[in-house]
Amino acid sequence: EYVRLAWNITYVQVNRDGYVDRLAIGVNNKLPIAPVYITQGDTLLLTVHNMLDVPTAIHAHGLVQTNMPYMDGSSMITQCGIPPNSSFTYEIRSNAQSGTFFLHSHHMGQLADGLRTPFIIREKYPHGYDEDVLVALEDWYATDSRDKLVELLAPDTNTPLSPTFPFGLINGFNGNDTKTVKFERGKKYRFRVLSMSTTEYWKFTIPGHKLEVVEADGVMCEPQVVDGLDLAPAQRYSVVVTARDSDEFNFVYNCTLYADFVPRIKGLNPR
């Protein structure tokens, strides 16, 4: 089947971390961008109208574009960027692929400015779990990527630049404001944990629970039981978590944003 979506790529003024108002890039004047869901075998027809003042392009991260490299969305590699006030329709075929992916801009630093969202391809016949839970992770900087690039390329800039410490976003919002996940006793939950970050890493755990890895980067795998996940930028995992038989206690799931290449400062790195 064909799934049709229309995206107007626009600038938006947002405060995603609860501290800093800044200009960002969204879809249809909104940020965060709604996740995109299709079913294995479907084709996504994504019409992108660029309302920015610079080119843009959209990439389906992790998806194999068999015989369709010109739909891969890598600006100035597999296509020219979509010019301002112009449109382009991507034909993204899932074919036999399923799993956890994400859509993001592949032009300059627009990904860091918000143009990214989960892209989930559901199996035709899902099994082994009762419900899906999405955990989309982002690093969010206070500075526009274009300003950062100007700073980096300035002839009088001392390199490396002074470190900056991003906030962590969960499903589009400040991690401390994220919604709870309601468990029912004995049910199995498939957590789709994906890092849409640009530079920093994430750790994900649910204390008191084991995580059974069943998918890595869009490929189903032999189940592997782990205590937690470590995700580099663009990595994705699905883990099945079984709710405990008792509902006497609540549990806190932990998402920790960190990097080894910047100083460790309490409250900033890790965060």
C-alpha positions in Angstrom: 0.0 0.0 0.0 1.0 3.6 -0.4 1.2 5.9 2.6 1.1 9.6 1.6 2.5 12.4 3.7 3.0 16.1 3.0 5.7 18.0 4.9 6.1 21.8 4.8 9.6 22.4 6.1 9.4 25.6 8.1 11.3 27.6 10.7 9.7 27.5 14.2 10.5 29.3 17.4 10.7 26.8 20.3 11.8 26.1 23.8 12.3 22.4 24.0 14.6 22.1 27.0 12.7 24.4 29.3 15.5 27.0 29.3 16.4 28.5 25.9 14.1 29.9 23.2 15.7 29.4 19.8 14.9 29.2 16.1 14.6 25.6 14.9 13.3 23.6 11.9 10.0 21.8 12.0 7.3 20.4 9.9 4.0 22.2 9.2 5.0 24.8 11.8 5.4 22.2 14.5 8.3 20.7 16.5 8.7 17.9 17.6 7.7 16.2 14.3 5.2 13.4 14.6 6.7 9.9 14.2 5.9 8.2 10.9 4.5 4.6 10.9 4.1 2.3 7.9 3.8 -1.5 7.6 6.3 -3.9 6.0 5.8 -3.9 2.3 4.3 -0.3 2.2 5.7 2.5 0.2 5.9 6.0 1.8 5.3 8.8 -0.6 6.7 11.8 1.3 6.1 15.2 -0.5 8.5 17.8 0.9 7.9 21.5 0.3 10.9 23.6 1.4 9.8 26.8 3.0 13.3 27.6 4.3 15.7 30.1 2.8 18.3 27.4 2.2 18.1 23.9 0.5 17.1 20.8 2.4 16.9 17.1 1.8 15.3 14.1 3.7 17.1 10.8 4.4 15.5 7.6 5.7 18.3 6.5 8.0 19.2 2.8 8.0 16.8 1.9 5.2 18.3 0.1 2.2 17.2 1.9 -0.9 17.5 -1.0 -3.4 17.7 0.2 -7.0 16.5 3.6 -5.7 19.7 5.5 -4.6 18.2 8.8 -5.9 15.6 8.6 -3.1 18.2 8.4 -0.4 18.1 12.1 0.4 21.8 12.8 0.8 22.2 16.3 -0.4 24.9 16.8 -3.1 25.6 13.0 -3.0 22.5 11.2 -4.3 20.5 14.3 -5.1 20.7 18.1 -5.3 19.1 19.8 -2.3 15.5 20.8 -2.6 15.8 24.6 -3.3 13.8 27.1 -1.3 10.1 27.3 -2.3 10.4 24.1 -4.2 9.0 20.6 -3.7 10.1 17.0 -4.1 8.3 13.7 -3.5 10.3 10.8 -2.0 9.3 7.3 -2.8 10.6 5.3 0.1 9.9 1.6 -0.4 10.1 -0.7 2.7 10.0 -3.9 0.6 10.8 -6.7 3.0 12.5 -4.4 5.6 11.0 -3.7 9.0 12.2 -2.3 12.2 13.2 1.1 13.8 14.6 3.9 11.6 14.3 7.6 11.5 13.8 10.4 8.9 16.1 13.4 9.1 17.6 16.2 7.1 20.8 15.3 5.3 21.7 18.9 4.4 24.3 20.8 6.5 23.4 20.8 10.2 19.6 20.8 9.9 19.3 17.5 11.8 20.7 19.3 14.9 18.1 22.0 14.4 15.2 19.7 14.9 14.5 18.2 11.4 14.3 14.5 12.5 11.7 12.1 13.6 11.3 8.3 14.2 10.3 6.2 11.2 8.8 2.9 12.3 8.1 0.0 9.8 5.9 -2.5 11.6 6.1 -6.2 10.8 3.1 -7.6 8.9 2.6 -10.2 11.6 4.2 -8.9 14.9 4.7 -11.5 17.6 6.5 -11.9 20.9 5.1 -8.8 22.6 1.9 -7.1 23.5 2.5 -3.3 23.0 5.0 -0.9 21.3 6.8 1.8 23.3 8.8 4.5 21.5 11.8 6.1 23.2 13.3 8.6 20.8 16.4 10.3 22.2 18.0 13.6 21.0 20.7 15.9 22.0 19.6 19.6 21.9 21.9 22.5 21.7 21.2 26.1 22.6 22.9 27.4 19.4 21.7 27.3 15.8 23.9 24.9 13.7 24.6 27.7 11.2 25.9 30.0 14.0 28.1 27.2 15.3 29.5 26.5 11.8 30.4 30.3 11.4 32.2 30.1 14.7 34.0 27.0 13.7 35.2 28.3 10.4 36.1 31.8 11.6 39.9 32.4 10.8 40.5 33.6 14.4 38.9 30.7 16.1 41.0 28.7 18.4 40.5 25.0 17.9 39.2 22.8 19.4 36.2 25.0 20.4 35.2 25.3 24.0 32.8 22.3 24.8 29.1 22.9 24.8 26.7 20.7 26.8 23.4 19.8 25.2 20.2 19.0 26.9 18.6 15.5 26.5 15.2 15.2 24.9 13.0 12.1 25.2 10.2 11.9 22.5 10.7 15.5 21.7 10.7 17.1 25.1 13.0 17.8 28.1 13.8 14.3 29.4 12.6 15.3 32.9 9.2 16.1 31.6 8.6 12.9 29.6 5.4 10.9 30.0 5.2 7.7 32.1 4.8 4.3 30.6 1.9 2.3 32.0 2.7 -1.4 32.5 0.1 -4.1 33.0 1.2 -7.1 35.1 2.8 -9.9 33.0 2.5 -8.1 29.6 5.5 -7.9 27.2 6.5 -4.4 25.9 8.7 -3.8 22.9 10.7 -0.7 23.6 12.0 0.9 20.4 15.0 3.0 21.7 16.6 5.1 19.0 19.3 7.8 19.2 18.6 10.7 16.8 21.5 12.6 18.4 24.3 14.4 16.5 27.3 14.0 18.6 26.7 12.6 22.1 25.9 9.1 23.4 23.0 7.6 25.5 22.7 4.9 28.1 19.2 3.4 28.6 18.2 1.1 31.6 15.1 0.1 33.5 16.3 -0.8 37.0 14.8 -4.0 38.2 14.1 -5.3 34.7 16.1 -7.2 32.1 16.1 -6.1 28.5 15.8 -8.7 25.7 17.4 -7.3 22.6 15.4 -8.5 19.5 16.4 -5.8 16.9 19.5 -3.8 16.2 19.6 -1.1 13.5 16.6 -2.3 11.6 17.6 -6.0 11.6 15.9 -8.6 13.8 18.4 -10.7 15.7 18.7 -13.7 18.0 17.4 -12.6 21.4 20.1 -11.4 23.8 19.3 -10.5 27.4 21.2 -7.4 28.7 21.0 -5.0 31.7 21.1 -1.9 29.6 21.8 -0.2 26.2 24.6 2.0 25.1 23.7 4.0 21.9 26.0 6.1 19.7 24.4 8.6 17.4 21.9 7.0 14.9 21.9 3.6 16.6 18.6 1.9 17.3 17.5 -1.1 19.3 14.3 -2.9 20.1 14.1 -4.6 23.5 11.3 -6.7 25.0 10.6 -6.0 28.6 8.2 -8.2 30.7 6.2 -6.3 33.3 6.5 -7.7 36.8 3.7 -9.7 38.3 3.3 -7.2 41.1 2.1 -3.6 40.6 3.1 -2.6 44.2 6.0 -0.4 43.0 6.7 2.0 40.2 10.1 2.0 38.4 12.1 4.8 36.9 13.6 4.2 33.5 16.9 6.0 33.0 18.2 7.8 29.9 21.6 9.3 30.4 23.3 11.6 27.9 27.1 11.6 28.0 30.3 12.1 26.0 33.9 11.1 26.7 35.3 13.8 24.5 34.2 16.8 26.6 34.9 17.4 30.3 32.9 15.5 32.9 31.0 18.2 34.9 28.3 17.2 37.4 24.9 18.0 35.9 26.2 18.7 32.5 28.2 15.6 31.4 26.7 13.2 32.1 23.2 14.6 32.1 
